[in-house]
mmCIF file with all atom_site columns, C-alpha atoms in Angstrom:
data_model
loop_
_atom_site.group_PDB
_atom_site.id
_atom_site.type_symbol
_atom_site.label_atom_id
_atom_site.label_alt_id
_atom_site.label_comp_id
_atom_site.label_asym_id
_atom_site.label_entity_id
_atom_site.label_seq_id
_atom_site.pdbx_PDB_ins_code
_atom_site.Cartn_x
_atom_site.Cartn_y
_atom_site.Cartn_z
_atom_site.occupancy
_atom_site.B_iso_or_equiv
_atom_site.pdbx_formal_charge
_atom_site.auth_seq_id
_atom_site.auth_comp_id
_atom_site.auth_asym_id
_atom_site.auth_atom_id
_atom_site.pdbx_PDB_model_num
ATOM 1   C CA . MET A 1 1   ? 0.000   0.000   0.000   1.00 0.00 ? 30  MET A CA 1
ATOM 2   C CA . GLU A 1 2   ? 2.864   2.375   0.777   1.00 0.00 ? 31  GLU A CA 1
ATOM 3   C CA . LYS A 1 3   ? 4.391   1.899   -2.690  1.00 0.00 ? 32  LYS A CA 1
ATOM 4   C CA . TYR A 1 4   ? 1.016   2.552   -4.266  1.00 0.00 ? 33  TYR A CA 1
ATOM 5   C CA . LEU A 1 5   ? 0.595   5.799   -2.334  1.00 0.00 ? 34  LEU A CA 1
ATOM 6   C CA . ILE A 1 6   ? 4.120   6.930   -3.257  1.00 0.00 ? 35  ILE A CA 1
ATOM 7   C CA . ASN A 1 7   ? 3.357   6.219   -6.931  1.00 0.00 ? 36  ASN A CA 1
ATOM 8   C CA . ILE A 1 8   ? 0.310   8.472   -6.714  1.00 0.00 ? 37  ILE A CA 1
ATOM 9   C CA . TYR A 1 9   ? 1.442   11.211  -4.351  1.00 0.00 ? 38  TYR A CA 1
ATOM 10  C CA . GLY A 1 10  ? 5.245   11.043  -4.328  1.00 0.00 ? 39  GLY A CA 1
ATOM 11  C CA . GLU A 1 11  ? 6.795   11.887  -0.948  1.00 0.00 ? 40  GLU A CA 1
ATOM 12  C CA . PHE A 1 12  ? 3.363   12.906  0.374   1.00 0.00 ? 41  PHE A CA 1
ATOM 13  C CA . GLY A 1 13  ? 2.392   9.238   -0.085  1.00 0.00 ? 42  GLY A CA 1
ATOM 14  C CA . LYS A 1 14  ? 4.844   8.279   2.680   1.00 0.00 ? 43  LYS A CA 1
ATOM 15  C CA . GLU A 1 15  ? 3.179   10.776  5.000   1.00 0.00 ? 44  GLU A CA 1
ATOM 16  C CA . LEU A 1 16  ? -0.275  9.441   4.117   1.00 0.00 ? 45  LEU A CA 1
ATOM 17  C CA . TYR A 1 17  ? 0.895   5.897   4.775   1.00 0.00 ? 46  TYR A CA 1
ATOM 18  C CA . GLN A 1 18  ? 2.235   6.800   8.233   1.00 0.00 ? 47  GLN A CA 1
ATOM 19  C CA . LYS A 1 19  ? -1.013  8.611   9.064   1.00 0.00 ? 48  LYS A CA 1
ATOM 20  C CA . MET A 1 20  ? -2.938  5.570   7.841   1.00 0.00 ? 49  MET A CA 1
ATOM 21  C CA . LEU A 1 21  ? -0.943  3.281   10.174  1.00 0.00 ? 50  LEU A CA 1
ATOM 22  C CA . GLU A 1 22  ? -1.734  5.531   13.138  1.00 0.00 ? 51  GLU A CA 1
ATOM 23  C CA . ARG A 1 23  ? -5.426  5.686   12.195  1.00 0.00 ? 52  ARG A CA 1
ATOM 24  C CA . LEU A 1 24  ? -5.450  1.900   11.766  1.00 0.00 ? 53  LEU A CA 1
ATOM 25  C CA . ARG A 1 25  ? -4.084  1.501   15.296  1.00 0.00 ? 54  ARG A CA 1
ATOM 26  C CA . ILE A 1 26  ? -6.827  3.768   16.660  1.00 0.00 ? 55  ILE A CA 1
ATOM 27  C CA . LEU A 1 27  ? -9.581  2.028   14.692  1.00 0.00 ? 56  LEU A CA 1
ATOM 28  C CA . LEU A 1 28  ? -8.455  -1.379  15.931  1.00 0.00 ? 57  LEU A CA 1
ATOM 29  C CA . GLU A 1 29  ? -8.235  -0.134  19.536  1.00 0.00 ? 58  GLU A CA 1
ATOM 30  C CA . ASN A 1 30  ? -11.829 1.054   19.242  1.00 0.00 ? 59  ASN A CA 1
ATOM 31  C CA . THR A 1 31  ? -13.088 -2.212  17.765  1.00 0.00 ? 60  THR A CA 1
ATOM 32  C CA . HIS A 1 32  ? -14.956 -4.293  20.330  1.00 0.00 ? 61  HIS A CA 1
ATOM 33  C CA . GLU A 1 33  ? -17.137 -7.381  20.531  1.00 0.00 ? 62  GLU A CA 1
ATOM 34  C CA . LYS A 1 34  ? -15.499 -9.148  17.596  1.00 0.00 ? 63  LYS A CA 1
ATOM 35  C CA . SER A 1 35  ? -14.293 -12.734 17.470  1.00 0.00 ? 64  SER A CA 1
ATOM 36  C CA . GLU A 1 36  ? -10.660 -13.654 16.890  1.00 0.00 ? 65  GLU A CA 1
ATOM 37  C CA . THR A 1 37  ? -11.474 -14.533 13.282  1.00 0.00 ? 66  THR A CA 1
ATOM 38  C CA . GLN A 1 38  ? -13.225 -11.225 12.721  1.00 0.00 ? 67  GLN A CA 1
ATOM 39  C CA . LEU A 1 39  ? -10.385 -9.257  14.318  1.00 0.00 ? 68  LEU A CA 1
ATOM 40  C CA . LYS A 1 40  ? -7.868  -10.970 12.036  1.00 0.00 ? 69  LYS A CA 1
ATOM 41  C CA . THR A 1 41  ? -9.947  -10.136 8.948   1.00 0.00 ? 70  THR A CA 1
ATOM 42  C CA . LEU A 1 42  ? -10.464 -6.571  10.123  1.00 0.00 ? 71  LEU A CA 1
ATOM 43  C CA . LYS A 1 43  ? -6.762  -6.046  10.827  1.00 0.00 ? 72  LYS A CA 1
ATOM 44  C CA . ASN A 1 44  ? -5.445  -7.591  7.616   1.00 0.00 ? 73  ASN A CA 1
ATOM 45  C CA . THR A 1 45  ? -8.110  -6.806  5.051   1.00 0.00 ? 74  THR A CA 1
ATOM 46  C CA . ILE A 1 46  ? -10.769 -4.283  5.973   1.00 0.00 ? 75  ILE A CA 1
ATOM 47  C CA . MET A 1 47  ? -9.485  -1.702  8.435   1.00 0.00 ? 76  MET A CA 1
ATOM 48  C CA . PRO A 1 48  ? -6.345  -0.660  6.515   1.00 0.00 ? 77  PRO A CA 1
ATOM 49  C CA . ARG A 1 49  ? -8.597  0.415   3.619   1.00 0.00 ? 78  ARG A CA 1
ATOM 50  C CA . ILE A 1 50  ? -11.013 2.198   5.966   1.00 0.00 ? 79  ILE A CA 1
ATOM 51  C CA . ALA A 1 51  ? -8.134  3.985   7.699   1.00 0.00 ? 80  ALA A CA 1
ATOM 52  C CA . LEU A 1 52  ? -6.653  5.110   4.387   1.00 0.00 ? 81  LEU A CA 1
ATOM 53  C CA . TYR A 1 53  ? -10.075 6.182   3.123   1.00 0.00 ? 82  TYR A CA 1
ATOM 54  C CA . GLN A 1 54  ? -10.530 8.383   6.183   1.00 0.00 ? 83  GLN A CA 1
ATOM 55  C CA . ILE A 1 55  ? -7.020  9.866   5.995   1.00 0.00 ? 84  ILE A CA 1
ATOM 56  C CA . ILE A 1 56  ? -7.204  10.761  2.302   1.00 0.00 ? 85  ILE A CA 1
ATOM 57  C CA . GLN A 1 57  ? -10.596 12.421  2.882   1.00 0.00 ? 86  GLN A CA 1
ATOM 58  C CA . GLU A 1 58  ? -9.030  14.597  5.556   1.00 0.00 ? 87  GLU A CA 1
ATOM 59  C CA . GLU A 1 59  ? -6.231  15.642  3.197   1.00 0.00 ? 88  GLU A CA 1
ATOM 60  C CA . LYS A 1 60  ? -8.063  15.727  -0.147  1.00 0.00 ? 89  LYS A CA 1
ATOM 61  C CA . SER A 1 61  ? -11.742 14.969  -0.873  1.00 0.00 ? 90  SER A CA 1
ATOM 62  C CA . LYS A 1 62  ? -14.202 12.127  -0.375  1.00 0.00 ? 91  LYS A CA 1
ATOM 63  C CA . GLU A 1 63  ? -14.345 11.558  -4.135  1.00 0.00 ? 92  GLU A CA 1
ATOM 64  C CA . GLU A 1 64  ? -10.574 11.346  -4.488  1.00 0.00 ? 93  GLU A CA 1
ATOM 65  C CA . SER A 1 65  ? -10.358 9.101   -1.457  1.00 0.00 ? 94  SER A CA 1
ATOM 66  C CA . PHE A 1 66  ? -12.882 6.659   -2.903  1.00 0.00 ? 95  PHE A CA 1
ATOM 67  C CA . ARG A 1 67  ? -11.167 6.728   -6.285  1.00 0.00 ? 96  ARG A CA 1
ATOM 68  C CA . VAL A 1 68  ? -7.750  5.971   -4.739  1.00 0.00 ? 97  VAL A CA 1
ATOM 69  C CA . ILE A 1 69  ? -9.092  3.090   -2.637  1.00 0.00 ? 98  ILE A CA 1
ATOM 70  C CA . GLU A 1 70  ? -11.090 1.637   -5.521  1.00 0.00 ? 99  GLU A CA 1
ATOM 71  C CA . GLU A 1 71  ? -8.091  1.868   -7.862  1.00 0.00 ? 100 GLU A CA 1
ATOM 72  C CA . TYR A 1 72  ? -5.833  0.295   -5.226  1.00 0.00 ? 101 TYR A CA 1
ATOM 73  C CA . MET A 1 73  ? -8.308  -2.544  -4.759  1.00 0.00 ? 102 MET A CA 1
ATOM 74  C CA . THR A 1 74  ? -8.750  -3.021  -8.507  1.00 0.00 ? 103 THR A CA 1
ATOM 75  C CA . ASN A 1 75  ? -5.155  -2.538  -9.671  1.00 0.00 ? 104 ASN A CA 1
ATOM 76  C CA . VAL A 1 76  ? -3.246  -4.092  -6.776  1.00 0.00 ? 105 VAL A CA 1
ATOM 77  C CA . VAL A 1 77  ? -5.397  -6.346  -4.590  1.00 0.00 ? 106 VAL A CA 1
ATOM 78  C CA . CYS A 1 78  ? -7.558  -7.784  -7.379  1.00 0.00 ? 107 CYS A CA 1
ATOM 79  C CA . VAL A 1 79  ? -4.634  -8.271  -9.736  1.00 0.00 ? 108 VAL A CA 1
ATOM 80  C CA . GLU A 1 80  ? -2.799  -10.369 -7.143  1.00 0.00 ? 109 GLU A CA 1
ATOM 81  C CA . MET A 1 81  ? -5.892  -12.386 -6.176  1.00 0.00 ? 110 MET A CA 1
ATOM 82  C CA . LYS A 1 82  ? -6.876  -12.916 -9.808  1.00 0.00 ? 111 LYS A CA 1
ATOM 83  C CA . ARG A 1 83  ? -3.373  -14.191 -10.581 1.00 0.00 ? 112 ARG A CA 1
ATOM 84  C CA . LYS A 1 84  ? -3.643  -16.705 -7.718  1.00 0.00 ? 113 LYS A CA 1
ATOM 85  C CA . TYR A 1 85  ? -7.142  -17.803 -8.733  1.00 0.00 ? 114 TYR A CA 1
ATOM 86  C CA . LEU A 1 86  ? -6.143  -18.346 -12.359 1.00 0.00 ? 115 LEU A CA 1
ATOM 87  C CA . LEU A 1 87  ? -3.144  -20.362 -11.217 1.00 0.00 ? 116 LEU A CA 1
ATOM 88  C CA . ILE A 1 88  ? -5.150  -22.687 -8.971  1.00 0.00 ? 117 ILE A CA 1
ATOM 89  C CA . GLU A 1 89  ? -7.873  -22.951 -11.600 1.00 0.00 ? 118 GLU A CA 1
ATOM 90  C CA . LYS A 1 90  ? -5.413  -25.095 -13.581 1.00 0.00 ? 119 LYS A CA 1
ATOM 91  C CA . LEU A 1 91  ? -5.594  -27.819 -10.925 1.00 0.00 ? 120 LEU A CA 1
ATOM 92  C CA . PRO A 1 92  ? -7.570  -30.966 -11.732 1.00 0.00 ? 121 PRO A CA 1
ATOM 93  C CA . LEU A 1 93  ? -11.065 -30.934 -10.223 1.00 0.00 ? 122 LEU A CA 1
ATOM 94  C CA . PHE A 1 94  ? -10.772 -27.213 -9.563  1.00 0.00 ? 123 PHE A CA 1
ATOM 95  C CA . SER A 1 95  ? -14.533 -26.601 -9.743  1.00 0.00 ? 124 SER A CA 1
ATOM 96  C CA . PHE A 1 96  ? -15.237 -29.284 -7.147  1.00 0.00 ? 125 PHE A CA 1
ATOM 97  C CA . VAL A 1 97  ? -12.456 -28.135 -4.811  1.00 0.00 ? 126 VAL A CA 1
ATOM 98  C CA . PHE A 1 98  ? -13.393 -24.453 -5.153  1.00 0.00 ? 127 PHE A CA 1
ATOM 99  C CA . LYS A 1 99  ? -17.026 -25.237 -4.338  1.00 0.00 ? 128 LYS A CA 1
ATOM 100 C CA . LYS A 1 100 ? -16.090 -27.206 -1.212  1.00 0.00 ? 129 LYS A CA 1
ATOM 101 C CA . ILE A 1 101 ? -13.675 -24.539 0.041   1.00 0.00 ? 130 ILE A CA 1
ATOM 102 C CA . PHE A 1 102 ? -15.957 -21.577 -0.723  1.00 0.00 ? 131 PHE A CA 1
ATOM 103 C CA . ILE A 1 103 ? -19.007 -23.108 0.963   1.00 0.00 ? 132 ILE A CA 1
ATOM 104 C CA . ALA A 1 104 ? -17.019 -24.314 3.982   1.00 0.00 ? 133 ALA A CA 1
ATOM 105 C CA . THR A 1 105 ? -15.333 -20.937 4.424   1.00 0.00 ? 134 THR A CA 1
ATOM 106 C CA . VAL A 1 106 ? -18.467 -18.831 4.158   1.00 0.00 ? 135 VAL A CA 1
ATOM 107 C CA . MET A 1 107 ? -20.689 -21.161 6.172   1.00 0.00 ? 136 MET A CA 1
ATOM 108 C CA . LYS A 1 108 ? -18.252 -21.769 9.045   1.00 0.00 ? 137 LYS A CA 1
ATOM 109 C CA . SER A 1 109 ? -16.742 -18.303 9.472   1.00 0.00 ? 138 SER A CA 1
ATOM 110 C CA . ASP A 1 110 ? -18.483 -15.671 11.551  1.00 0.00 ? 139 ASP A CA 1
ATOM 111 C CA . ASN A 1 111 ? -17.372 -13.053 9.015   1.00 0.00 ? 140 ASN A CA 1
ATOM 112 C CA . TRP A 1 112 ? -20.705 -13.761 7.322   1.00 0.00 ? 141 TRP A CA 1
ATOM 113 C CA . ASP A 1 113 ? -24.229 -14.865 8.156   1.00 0.00 ? 142 ASP A CA 1
ATOM 114 C CA . ALA A 1 114 ? -24.895 -17.068 5.160   1.00 0.00 ? 143 ALA A CA 1
ATOM 115 C CA . GLU A 1 115 ? -26.916 -19.959 3.833   1.00 0.00 ? 144 GLU A CA 1
ATOM 116 C CA . CYS A 1 116 ? -26.245 -22.303 0.952   1.00 0.00 ? 145 CYS A CA 1
ATOM 117 C CA . VAL A 1 117 ? -29.474 -22.459 -1.051  1.00 0.00 ? 146 VAL A CA 1
ATOM 118 C CA . ARG A 1 118 ? -28.209 -24.590 -3.917  1.00 0.00 ? 147 ARG A CA 1
ATOM 119 C CA . ASN A 1 119 ? -25.449 -27.172 -4.146  1.00 0.00 ? 148 ASN A CA 1
ATOM 120 C CA . ASP A 1 120 ? -25.541 -29.679 -6.971  1.00 0.00 ? 149 ASP A CA 1
ATOM 121 C CA . LYS A 1 121 ? -23.314 -31.070 -9.696  1.00 0.00 ? 150 LYS A CA 1
ATOM 122 C CA . TYR A 1 122 ? -23.868 -27.979 -11.857 1.00 0.00 ? 151 TYR A CA 1
ATOM 123 C CA . GLY A 1 123 ? -22.897 -25.393 -9.270  1.00 0.00 ? 152 GLY A CA 1
ATOM 124 C CA . PHE A 1 124 ? -23.926 -23.703 -6.057  1.00 0.00 ? 153 PHE A CA 1
ATOM 125 C CA . LYS A 1 125 ? -25.507 -20.560 -4.674  1.00 0.00 ? 154 LYS A CA 1
ATOM 126 C CA . VAL A 1 126 ? -24.787 -18.909 -1.331  1.00 0.00 ? 155 VAL A CA 1
ATOM 127 C CA . ILE A 1 127 ? -26.876 -16.095 0.107   1.00 0.00 ? 156 ILE A CA 1
ATOM 128 C CA . ILE A 1 128 ? -25.136 -13.752 2.541   1.00 0.00 ? 157 ILE A CA 1
ATOM 129 C CA . HIS A 1 129 ? -27.419 -11.879 4.923   1.00 0.00 ? 158 HIS A CA 1
ATOM 130 C CA . LYS A 1 130 ? -24.762 -10.165 7.008   1.00 0.00 ? 159 LYS A CA 1
ATOM 131 C CA . CYS A 1 131 ? -21.203 -9.263  6.053   1.00 0.00 ? 160 CYS A CA 1
ATOM 132 C CA . LEU A 1 132 ? -18.265 -8.129  8.203   1.00 0.00 ? 161 LEU A CA 1
ATOM 133 C CA . TRP A 1 133 ? -16.981 -5.864  5.400   1.00 0.00 ? 162 TRP A CA 1
ATOM 134 C CA . TYR A 1 134 ? -20.247 -3.931  5.238   1.00 0.00 ? 163 TYR A CA 1
ATOM 135 C CA . ASP A 1 135 ? -20.675 -3.875  9.023   1.00 0.00 ? 164 ASP A CA 1
ATOM 136 C CA . ALA A 1 136 ? -17.143 -2.509  9.528   1.00 0.00 ? 165 ALA A CA 1
ATOM 137 C CA . CYS A 1 137 ? -17.654 0.186   6.913   1.00 0.00 ? 166 CYS A CA 1
ATOM 138 C CA . VAL A 1 138 ? -20.978 1.216   8.488   1.00 0.00 ? 167 VAL A CA 1
ATOM 139 C CA . GLU A 1 139 ? -19.491 1.198   12.005  1.00 0.00 ? 168 GLU A CA 1
ATOM 140 C CA . ASN A 1 140 ? -16.720 3.494   10.767  1.00 0.00 ? 169 ASN A CA 1
ATOM 141 C CA . GLY A 1 141 ? -18.973 5.905   8.902   1.00 0.00 ? 170 GLY A CA 1
ATOM 142 C CA . CYS A 1 142 ? -18.202 4.827   5.346   1.00 0.00 ? 171 CYS A CA 1
ATOM 143 C CA . PRO A 1 143 ? -20.822 2.331   4.071   1.00 0.00 ? 172 PRO A CA 1
ATOM 144 C CA . GLU A 1 144 ? -20.125 3.500   0.502   1.00 0.00 ? 173 GLU A CA 1
ATOM 145 C CA . LEU A 1 145 ? -16.622 2.013   0.713   1.00 0.00 ? 174 LEU A CA 1
ATOM 146 C CA . THR A 1 146 ? -18.114 -1.495  0.736   1.00 0.00 ? 175 THR A CA 1
ATOM 147 C CA . ARG A 1 147 ? -18.686 -1.087  -3.019  1.00 0.00 ? 176 ARG A CA 1
ATOM 148 C CA . ALA A 1 148 ? -14.917 -1.296  -3.587  1.00 0.00 ? 177 ALA A CA 1
ATOM 149 C CA . PHE A 1 149 ? -14.777 -4.656  -1.785  1.00 0.00 ? 178 PHE A CA 1
ATOM 150 C CA . CYS A 1 150 ? -17.803 -5.931  -3.739  1.00 0.00 ? 179 CYS A CA 1
ATOM 151 C CA . LYS A 1 151 ? -16.206 -4.830  -7.005  1.00 0.00 ? 180 LYS A CA 1
ATOM 152 C CA . CYS A 1 152 ? -13.179 -6.992  -6.181  1.00 0.00 ? 181 CYS A CA 1
ATOM 153 C CA . ASP A 1 153 ? -15.455 -10.026 -5.818  1.00 0.00 ? 182 ASP A CA 1
ATOM 154 C CA . ASP A 1 154 ? -16.950 -9.294  -9.229  1.00 0.00 ? 183 ASP A CA 1
ATOM 155 C CA . ILE A 1 155 ? -13.515 -8.943  -10.829 1.00 0.00 ? 184 ILE A CA 1
ATOM 156 C CA . ASN A 1 156 ? -11.892 -11.940 -9.162  1.00 0.00 ? 185 ASN A CA 1
ATOM 157 C CA . TYR A 1 157 ? -14.739 -14.427 -9.457  1.00 0.00 ? 186 TYR A CA 1
ATOM 158 C CA . GLY A 1 158 ? -15.611 -13.145 -12.911 1.00 0.00 ? 187 GLY A CA 1
ATOM 159 C CA . SER A 1 159 ? -12.122 -14.021 -14.146 1.00 0.00 ? 188 SER A CA 1
ATOM 160 C CA . PHE A 1 160 ? -12.575 -17.791 -13.925 1.00 0.00 ? 189 PHE A CA 1
ATOM 161 C CA . HIS A 1 161 ? -12.503 -19.770 -17.155 1.00 0.00 ? 190 HIS A CA 1
ATOM 162 C CA . LYS A 1 162 ? -14.115 -22.953 -15.803 1.00 0.00 ? 191 LYS A CA 1
ATOM 163 C CA . ILE A 1 163 ? -16.746 -21.407 -13.533 1.00 0.00 ? 192 ILE A CA 1
ATOM 164 C CA . ARG A 1 164 ? -19.359 -18.752 -14.267 1.00 0.00 ? 193 ARG A CA 1
ATOM 165 C CA . PHE A 1 165 ? -19.981 -16.258 -11.457 1.00 0.00 ? 194 PHE A CA 1
ATOM 166 C CA . SER A 1 166 ? -23.137 -14.213 -11.219 1.00 0.00 ? 195 SER A CA 1
ATOM 167 C CA . ARG A 1 167 ? -25.145 -12.362 -8.642  1.00 0.00 ? 196 ARG A CA 1
ATOM 168 C CA . THR A 1 168 ? -28.212 -10.201 -8.589  1.00 0.00 ? 197 THR A CA 1
ATOM 169 C CA . GLY A 1 169 ? -26.903 -7.846  -5.934  1.00 0.00 ? 198 GLY A CA 1
ATOM 170 C CA . SER A 1 170 ? -24.755 -7.239  -2.914  1.00 0.00 ? 199 SER A CA 1
ATOM 171 C CA . ILE A 1 171 ? -25.243 -5.573  0.444   1.00 0.00 ? 200 ILE A CA 1
ATOM 172 C CA . GLY A 1 172 ? -22.498 -3.100  -0.407  1.00 0.00 ? 201 GLY A CA 1
ATOM 173 C CA . MET A 1 173 ? -24.335 -2.076  -3.573  1.00 0.00 ? 202 MET A CA 1
ATOM 174 C CA . GLY A 1 174 ? -27.611 -1.506  -1.736  1.00 0.00 ? 203 GLY A CA 1
ATOM 175 C CA . SER A 1 175 ? -29.272 -4.933  -1.875  1.00 0.00 ? 204 SER A CA 1
ATOM 176 C CA . LYS A 1 176 ? -30.682 -6.642  1.198   1.00 0.00 ? 205 LYS A CA 1
ATOM 177 C CA . MET A 1 177 ? -28.309 -9.558  0.634   1.00 0.00 ? 206 MET A CA 1
ATOM 178 C CA . CYS A 1 178 ? -25.381 -10.796 -1.417  1.00 0.00 ? 207 CYS A CA 1
ATOM 179 C CA . ASP A 1 179 ? -25.923 -13.783 -3.627  1.00 0.00 ? 208 ASP A CA 1
ATOM 180 C CA . PHE A 1 180 ? -22.919 -15.649 -4.914  1.00 0.00 ? 209 PHE A CA 1
ATOM 181 C CA . GLN A 1 181 ? -23.845 -18.037 -7.699  1.00 0.00 ? 210 GLN A CA 1
ATOM 182 C CA . PHE A 1 182 ? -21.262 -20.228 -9.351  1.00 0.00 ? 211 PHE A CA 1
ATOM 183 C CA . SER A 1 183 ? -21.953 -22.694 -12.145 1.00 0.00 ? 212 SER A CA 1
ATOM 184 C CA . LYS A 1 184 ? -19.754 -24.811 -14.342 1.00 0.00 ? 213 LYS A CA 1
ATOM 185 C CA . LYS A 1 185 ? -19.127 -23.368 -17.773 1.00 0.00 ? 214 LYS A CA 1
ATOM 186 C CA . LEU A 1 186 ? -20.095 -25.780 -20.500 1.00 0.00 ? 215 LEU A CA 1
ATOM 187 C CA . LYS A 1 187 ? -17.265 -27.039 -22.678 1.00 0.00 ? 216 LYS A CA 1
ATOM 188 C CA . ARG A 1 188 ? -17.585 -26.115 -26.322 1.00 0.00 ? 217 ARG A CA 1
#
């Protein structure tokens, strides 16, 4: 993240990064009633983006702050995740393994309140009613930032060659729930 900020803002990027680290510390100190799993996700994934979003708004504008976070998520985070996904997609039985891991992760973790409404040989569908990413953004006064996280899901899951990803909406985009639907792509 520091390199990204330096690329955008030059030396001022270093200052922003240091301010972000301090804000991150404060945000985490003020985070209560979360499980160990949730705290780990907040610390590593969610809160650094929220902290940076807040800091850039204080120095620039809300619009620029959102743009910087969204571009960071799209051009850095998503690129790395997409590369990993496309690499593991080459594994035999990828669709089966991905389905098992995705369902197990979402259903067992308290980062989400979810239900699997379809699971058959053609694919699966998971409905998420509550999401730690959205909750954290709301709790920190920036529900609009959730859209950047949702966009990453669309980019990463949409990049698969063997699996088709679709959804009708997401909590971060204003829907009452997120639906993650994955189906095998037919071979031509």
